[in-house]
mmCIF file of C-alpha atoms and ligand atoms in Angstrom:
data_model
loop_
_atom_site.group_PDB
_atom_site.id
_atom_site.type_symbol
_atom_site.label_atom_id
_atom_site.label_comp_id
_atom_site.label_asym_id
_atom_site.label_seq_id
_atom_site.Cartn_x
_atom_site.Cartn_y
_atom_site.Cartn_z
ATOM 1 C CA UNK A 1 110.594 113.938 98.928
ATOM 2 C CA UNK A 2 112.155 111.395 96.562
ATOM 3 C CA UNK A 3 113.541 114.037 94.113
ATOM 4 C CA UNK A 4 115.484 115.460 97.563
ATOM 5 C CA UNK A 5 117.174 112.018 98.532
ATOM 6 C CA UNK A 6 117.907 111.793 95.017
ATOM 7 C CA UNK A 7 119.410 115.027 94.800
ATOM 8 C CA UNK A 8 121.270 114.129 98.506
ATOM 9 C CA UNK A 9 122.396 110.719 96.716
ATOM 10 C CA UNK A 10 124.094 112.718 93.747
ATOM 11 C CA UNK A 11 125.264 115.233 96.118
ATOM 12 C CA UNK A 12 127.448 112.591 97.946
ATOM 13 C CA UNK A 13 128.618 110.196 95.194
ATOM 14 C CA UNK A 14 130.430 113.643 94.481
ATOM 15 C CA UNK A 15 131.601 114.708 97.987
ATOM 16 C CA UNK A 16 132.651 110.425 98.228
ATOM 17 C CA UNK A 17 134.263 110.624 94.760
ATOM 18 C CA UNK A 18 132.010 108.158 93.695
ATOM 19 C CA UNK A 19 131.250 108.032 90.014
ATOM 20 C CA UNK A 20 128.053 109.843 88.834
ATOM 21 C CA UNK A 21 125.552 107.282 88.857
ATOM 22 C CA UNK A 22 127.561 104.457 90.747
ATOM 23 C CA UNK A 23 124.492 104.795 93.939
ATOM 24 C CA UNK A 24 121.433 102.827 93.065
ATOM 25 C CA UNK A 25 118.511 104.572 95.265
ATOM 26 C CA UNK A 26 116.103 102.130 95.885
ATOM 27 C CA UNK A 27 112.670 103.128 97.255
ATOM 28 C CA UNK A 28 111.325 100.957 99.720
ATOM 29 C CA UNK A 29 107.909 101.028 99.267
ATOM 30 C CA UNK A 30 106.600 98.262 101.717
ATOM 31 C CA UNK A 31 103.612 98.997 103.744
ATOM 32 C CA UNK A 32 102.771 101.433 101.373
ATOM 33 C CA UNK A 33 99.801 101.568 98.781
ATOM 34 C CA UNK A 34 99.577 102.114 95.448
ATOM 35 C CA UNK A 35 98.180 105.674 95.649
ATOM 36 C CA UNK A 36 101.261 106.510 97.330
ATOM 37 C CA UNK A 37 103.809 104.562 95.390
ATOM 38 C CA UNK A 38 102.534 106.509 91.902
ATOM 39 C CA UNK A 39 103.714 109.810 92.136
ATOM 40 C CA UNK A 40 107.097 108.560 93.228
ATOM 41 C CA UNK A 41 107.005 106.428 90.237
ATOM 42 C CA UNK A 42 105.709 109.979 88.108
ATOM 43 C CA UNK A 43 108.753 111.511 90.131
ATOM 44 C CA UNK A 44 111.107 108.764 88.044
ATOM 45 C CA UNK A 45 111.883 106.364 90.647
ATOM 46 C CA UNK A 46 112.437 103.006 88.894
ATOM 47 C CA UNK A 47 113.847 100.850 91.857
ATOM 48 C CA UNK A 48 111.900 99.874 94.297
ATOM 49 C CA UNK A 49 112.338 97.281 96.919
ATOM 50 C CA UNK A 50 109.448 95.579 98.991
ATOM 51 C CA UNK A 51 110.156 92.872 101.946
ATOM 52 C CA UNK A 52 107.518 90.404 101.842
ATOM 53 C CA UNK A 53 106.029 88.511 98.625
ATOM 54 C CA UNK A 54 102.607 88.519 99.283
ATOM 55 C CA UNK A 55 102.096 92.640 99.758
ATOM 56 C CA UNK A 56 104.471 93.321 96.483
ATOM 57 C CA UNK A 57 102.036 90.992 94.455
ATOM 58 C CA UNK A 58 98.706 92.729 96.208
ATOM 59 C CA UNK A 59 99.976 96.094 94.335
ATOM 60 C CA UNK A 60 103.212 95.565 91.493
ATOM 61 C CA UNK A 61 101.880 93.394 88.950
ATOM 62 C CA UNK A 62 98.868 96.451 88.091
ATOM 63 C CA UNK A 63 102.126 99.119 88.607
ATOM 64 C CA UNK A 64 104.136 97.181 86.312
ATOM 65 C CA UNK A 65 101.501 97.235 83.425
ATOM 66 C CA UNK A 66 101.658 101.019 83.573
ATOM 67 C CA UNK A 67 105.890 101.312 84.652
ATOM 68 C CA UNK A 68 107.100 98.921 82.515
ATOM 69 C CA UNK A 69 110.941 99.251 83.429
ATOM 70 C CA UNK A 70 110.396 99.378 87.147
ATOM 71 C CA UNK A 71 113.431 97.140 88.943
ATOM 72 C CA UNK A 72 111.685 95.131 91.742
ATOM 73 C CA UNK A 73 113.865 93.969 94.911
ATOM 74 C CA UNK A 74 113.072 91.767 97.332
ATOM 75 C CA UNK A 75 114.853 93.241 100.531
ATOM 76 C CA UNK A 76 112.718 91.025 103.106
ATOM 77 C CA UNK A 77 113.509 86.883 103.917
ATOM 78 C CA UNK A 78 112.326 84.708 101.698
ATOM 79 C CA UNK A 79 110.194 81.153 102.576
ATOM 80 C CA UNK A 80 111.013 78.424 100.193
ATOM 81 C CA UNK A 81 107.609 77.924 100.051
ATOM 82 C CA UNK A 82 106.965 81.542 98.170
ATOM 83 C CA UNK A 83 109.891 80.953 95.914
ATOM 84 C CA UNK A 84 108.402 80.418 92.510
ATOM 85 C CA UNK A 85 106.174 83.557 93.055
ATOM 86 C CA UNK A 86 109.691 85.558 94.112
ATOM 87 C CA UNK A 87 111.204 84.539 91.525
ATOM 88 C CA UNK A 88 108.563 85.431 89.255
ATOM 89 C CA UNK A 89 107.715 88.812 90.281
ATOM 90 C CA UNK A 90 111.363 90.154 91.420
ATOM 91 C CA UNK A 91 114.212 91.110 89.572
ATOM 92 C CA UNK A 92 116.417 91.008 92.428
ATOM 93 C CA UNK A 93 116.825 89.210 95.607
ATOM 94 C CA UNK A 94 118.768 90.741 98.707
ATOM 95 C CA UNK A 95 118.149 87.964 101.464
ATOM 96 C CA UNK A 96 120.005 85.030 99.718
ATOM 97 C CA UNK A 97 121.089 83.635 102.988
ATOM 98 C CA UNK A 98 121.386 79.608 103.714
ATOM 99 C CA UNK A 99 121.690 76.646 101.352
ATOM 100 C CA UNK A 100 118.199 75.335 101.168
ATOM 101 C CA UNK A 101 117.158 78.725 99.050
ATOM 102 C CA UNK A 102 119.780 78.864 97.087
ATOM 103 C CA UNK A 103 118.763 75.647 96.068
ATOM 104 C CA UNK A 104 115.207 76.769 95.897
ATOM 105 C CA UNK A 105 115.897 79.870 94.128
ATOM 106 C CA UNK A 106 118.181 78.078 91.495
ATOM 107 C CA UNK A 107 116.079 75.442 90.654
ATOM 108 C CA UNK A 108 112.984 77.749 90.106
ATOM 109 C CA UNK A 109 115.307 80.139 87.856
ATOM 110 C CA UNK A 110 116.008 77.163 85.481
ATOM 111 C CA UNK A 111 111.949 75.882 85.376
ATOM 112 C CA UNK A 112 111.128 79.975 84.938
ATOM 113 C CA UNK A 113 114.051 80.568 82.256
ATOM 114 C CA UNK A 114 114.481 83.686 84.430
ATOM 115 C CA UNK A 115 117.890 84.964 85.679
ATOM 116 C CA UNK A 116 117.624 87.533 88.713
ATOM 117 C CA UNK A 117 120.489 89.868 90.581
ATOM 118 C CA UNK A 118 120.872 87.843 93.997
ATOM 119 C CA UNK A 119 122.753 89.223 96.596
ATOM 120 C CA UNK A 120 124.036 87.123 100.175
ATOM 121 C CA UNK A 121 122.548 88.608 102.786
ATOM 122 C CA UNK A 122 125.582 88.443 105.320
ATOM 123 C CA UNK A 123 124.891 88.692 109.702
ATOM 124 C CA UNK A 124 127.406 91.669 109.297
ATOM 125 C CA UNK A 125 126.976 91.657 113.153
ATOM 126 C CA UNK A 126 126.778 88.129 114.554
ATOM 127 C CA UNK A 127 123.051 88.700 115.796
ATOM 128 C CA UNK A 128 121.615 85.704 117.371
ATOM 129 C CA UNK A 129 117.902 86.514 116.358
ATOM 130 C CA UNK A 130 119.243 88.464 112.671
ATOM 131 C CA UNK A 131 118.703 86.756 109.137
ATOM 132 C CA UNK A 132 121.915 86.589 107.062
ATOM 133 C CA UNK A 133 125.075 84.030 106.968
ATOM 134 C CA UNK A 134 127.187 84.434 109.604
ATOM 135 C CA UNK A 135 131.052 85.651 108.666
ATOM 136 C CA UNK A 136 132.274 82.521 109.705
ATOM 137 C CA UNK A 137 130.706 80.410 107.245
ATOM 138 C CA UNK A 138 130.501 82.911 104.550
ATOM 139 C CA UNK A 139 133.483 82.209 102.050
ATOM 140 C CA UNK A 140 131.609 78.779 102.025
ATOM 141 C CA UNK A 141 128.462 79.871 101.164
ATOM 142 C CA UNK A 142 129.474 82.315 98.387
ATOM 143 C CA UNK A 143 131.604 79.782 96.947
ATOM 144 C CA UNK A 144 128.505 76.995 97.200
ATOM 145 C CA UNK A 145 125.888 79.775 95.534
ATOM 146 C CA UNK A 146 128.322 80.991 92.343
ATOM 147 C CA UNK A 147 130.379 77.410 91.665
ATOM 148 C CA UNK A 148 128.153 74.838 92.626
ATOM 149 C CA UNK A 149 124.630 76.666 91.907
ATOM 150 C CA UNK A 150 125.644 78.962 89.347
ATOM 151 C CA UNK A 151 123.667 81.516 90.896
ATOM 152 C CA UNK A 152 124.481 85.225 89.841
ATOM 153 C CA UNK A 153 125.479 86.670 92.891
ATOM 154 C CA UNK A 154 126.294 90.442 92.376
ATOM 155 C CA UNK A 155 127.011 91.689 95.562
ATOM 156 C CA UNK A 156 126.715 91.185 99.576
ATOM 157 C CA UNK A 157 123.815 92.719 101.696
ATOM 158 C CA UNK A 158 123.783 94.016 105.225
ATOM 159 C CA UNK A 159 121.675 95.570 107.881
ATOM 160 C CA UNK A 160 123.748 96.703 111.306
ATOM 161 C CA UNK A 161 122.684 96.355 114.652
ATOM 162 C CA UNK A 162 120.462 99.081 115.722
ATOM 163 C CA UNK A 163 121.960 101.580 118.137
ATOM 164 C CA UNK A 164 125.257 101.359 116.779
ATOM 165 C CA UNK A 165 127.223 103.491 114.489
ATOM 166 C CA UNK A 166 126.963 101.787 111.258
ATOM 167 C CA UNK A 167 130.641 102.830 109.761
ATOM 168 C CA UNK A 168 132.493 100.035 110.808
ATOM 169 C CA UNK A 169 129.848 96.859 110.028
ATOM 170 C CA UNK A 170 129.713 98.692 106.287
ATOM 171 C CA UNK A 171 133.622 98.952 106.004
ATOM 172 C CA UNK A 172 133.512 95.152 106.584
ATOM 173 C CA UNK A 173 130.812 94.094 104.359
ATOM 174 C CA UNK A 174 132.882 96.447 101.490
ATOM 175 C CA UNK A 175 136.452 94.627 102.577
ATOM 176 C CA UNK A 176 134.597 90.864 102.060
ATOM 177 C CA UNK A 177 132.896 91.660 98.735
ATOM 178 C CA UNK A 178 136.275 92.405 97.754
ATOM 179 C CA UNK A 179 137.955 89.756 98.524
ATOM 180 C CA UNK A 180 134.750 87.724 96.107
ATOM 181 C CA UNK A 181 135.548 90.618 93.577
ATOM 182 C CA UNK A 182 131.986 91.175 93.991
ATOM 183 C CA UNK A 183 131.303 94.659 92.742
ATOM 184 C CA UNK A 184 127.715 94.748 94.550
ATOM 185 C CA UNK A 185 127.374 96.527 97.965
ATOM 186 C CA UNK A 186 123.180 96.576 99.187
ATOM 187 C CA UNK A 187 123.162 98.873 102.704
ATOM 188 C CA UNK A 188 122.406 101.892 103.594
ATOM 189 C CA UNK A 189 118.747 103.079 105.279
ATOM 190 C CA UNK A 190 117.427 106.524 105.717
ATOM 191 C CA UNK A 191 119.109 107.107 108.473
ATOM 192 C CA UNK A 192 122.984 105.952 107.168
ATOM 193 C CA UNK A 193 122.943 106.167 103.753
ATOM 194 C CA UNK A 194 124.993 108.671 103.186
ATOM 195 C CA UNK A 195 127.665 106.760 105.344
ATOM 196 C CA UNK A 196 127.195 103.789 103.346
ATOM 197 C CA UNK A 197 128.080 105.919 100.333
ATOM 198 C CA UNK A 198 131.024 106.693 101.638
ATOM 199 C CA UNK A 199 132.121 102.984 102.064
ATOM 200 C CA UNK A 200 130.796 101.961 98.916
ATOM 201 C CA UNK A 201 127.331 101.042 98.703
ATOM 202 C CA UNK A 202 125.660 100.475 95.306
ATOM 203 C CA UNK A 203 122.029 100.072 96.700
ATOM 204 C CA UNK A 204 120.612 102.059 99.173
ATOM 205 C CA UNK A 205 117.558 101.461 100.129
ATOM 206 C CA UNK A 206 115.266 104.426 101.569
ATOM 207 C CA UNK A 207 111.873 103.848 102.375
ATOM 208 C CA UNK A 208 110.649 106.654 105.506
ATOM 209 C CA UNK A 209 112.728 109.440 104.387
ATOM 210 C CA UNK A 210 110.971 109.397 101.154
ATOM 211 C CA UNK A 211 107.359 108.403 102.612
ATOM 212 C CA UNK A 212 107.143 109.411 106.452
ATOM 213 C CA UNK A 213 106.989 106.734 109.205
ATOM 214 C CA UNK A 214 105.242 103.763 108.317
ATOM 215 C CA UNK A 215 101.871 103.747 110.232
HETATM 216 C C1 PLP B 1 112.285 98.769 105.774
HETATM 217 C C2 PLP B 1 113.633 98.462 105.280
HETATM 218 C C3 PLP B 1 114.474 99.477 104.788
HETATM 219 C C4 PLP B 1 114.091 100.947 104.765
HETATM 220 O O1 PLP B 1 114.192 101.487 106.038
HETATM 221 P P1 PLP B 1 114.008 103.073 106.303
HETATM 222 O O2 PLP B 1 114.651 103.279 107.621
HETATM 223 O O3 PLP B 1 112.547 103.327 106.290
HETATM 224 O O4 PLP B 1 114.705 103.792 105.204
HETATM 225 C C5 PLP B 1 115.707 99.109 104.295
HETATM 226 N N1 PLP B 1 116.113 97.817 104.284
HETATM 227 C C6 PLP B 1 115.335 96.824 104.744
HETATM 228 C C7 PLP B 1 115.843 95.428 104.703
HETATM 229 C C8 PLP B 1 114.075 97.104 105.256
HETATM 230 O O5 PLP B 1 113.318 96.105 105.719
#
């Protein structure tokens, strides 16, 4: 199944105009085991992206002996009190979302000597019970995390409300990481990504159209 949404991915970077290769297909292996995350790895998968800290260390650190240029995202929110192991085990972080872990997360970067991808995770919707900044206070935060932080913040990070189409929430997370010149675009699920492509995304991540439903 992964070597069909790849082959979906390619198909629409070139139906979008995107450039070849532009689409970072992230498999989102949470829930998962390692039995089942292997042959996607054997398939070539390199990105995957798991949302809590304490499952990805249960099964990556063994995968990562054997895979040793697997890219590992953290898609899920992160506790400040599981930052030094994020940190540690990720490569990139999606859910950069309120002051106290940026502070976390730079401060553990400079004891590790490590440098990850981060992205803002932004409340492209104004949900009252969603994680992410809100818009309003967004041009803030980005500004706090890059200039006052020095955090490398690649790109912005959405998920939509459920039941709605997803079109116009994307558009708007594409027009604000523009106007941060931020090149990184993380949205896009199984069932949207192909919209997301179309309004720029640079990660999708795809977890049940590769596996099945999660049990
Ligand atoms: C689970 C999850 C996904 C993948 O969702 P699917 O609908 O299974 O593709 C993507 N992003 C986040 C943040 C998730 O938690």
């Amino acid at each position: 199944m992964y070597l069909n949404i790849l082959d979906e991915v390619e198909r629409a970077e070139i139906k979008e105009s995107r450039q070849p290769g532009d689409v970072n297909l992230m498999v989102v292996s949470k829930t998962f085991a390692a039995k089942d995350i292997e042959p996607v790895l054997q398939q070539g998968a390199r990105i995957f992206g798991e949302n809590r800290v304490q499952e990805a260390q249960t099964k990556w650190p063994d995968l990562k002996a054997i895979y040793a240029d697997v890219e590992l995202h953290l898609i899920g929110p992160l506790q400040s009190n599981k930052t030094a192991e994020a940190v540690a085990l990720f490569d990139a972080i999606h859910t950069i979302d309120r002051k106290k872990i940026a502070d976390y997360v730079a401060k553990e970067q400079q004891k590790q000597g490590r440098e990850l991808d981060l992205f803002i995770q932004v409340n492209i919707g104004d949900e009252a019970q969603k994680a992410g900044i809100s818009l309003a206070e967004l041009d803030e935060f980005c500004h706090y995390c890059r200039h006052q932080k020095g955090l490398n913040i690649v790109g912005l990070m959405c998920i939509p409300p459920a039941q709605h189409d997803a079109a116009p929430y994307f558009a708007l997370l594409q027009k604000r990481a523009k106007t941060f010149g931020l090149k990184g675009l993380s949205m896009g699920m199984s069932a949207d990504f192909k919209t997301a492509i179309r309004l720029g995304a640079t990660h999708i991540r795809v977890g049940s159209a590769i596996f099945g439903q999660r049990g």
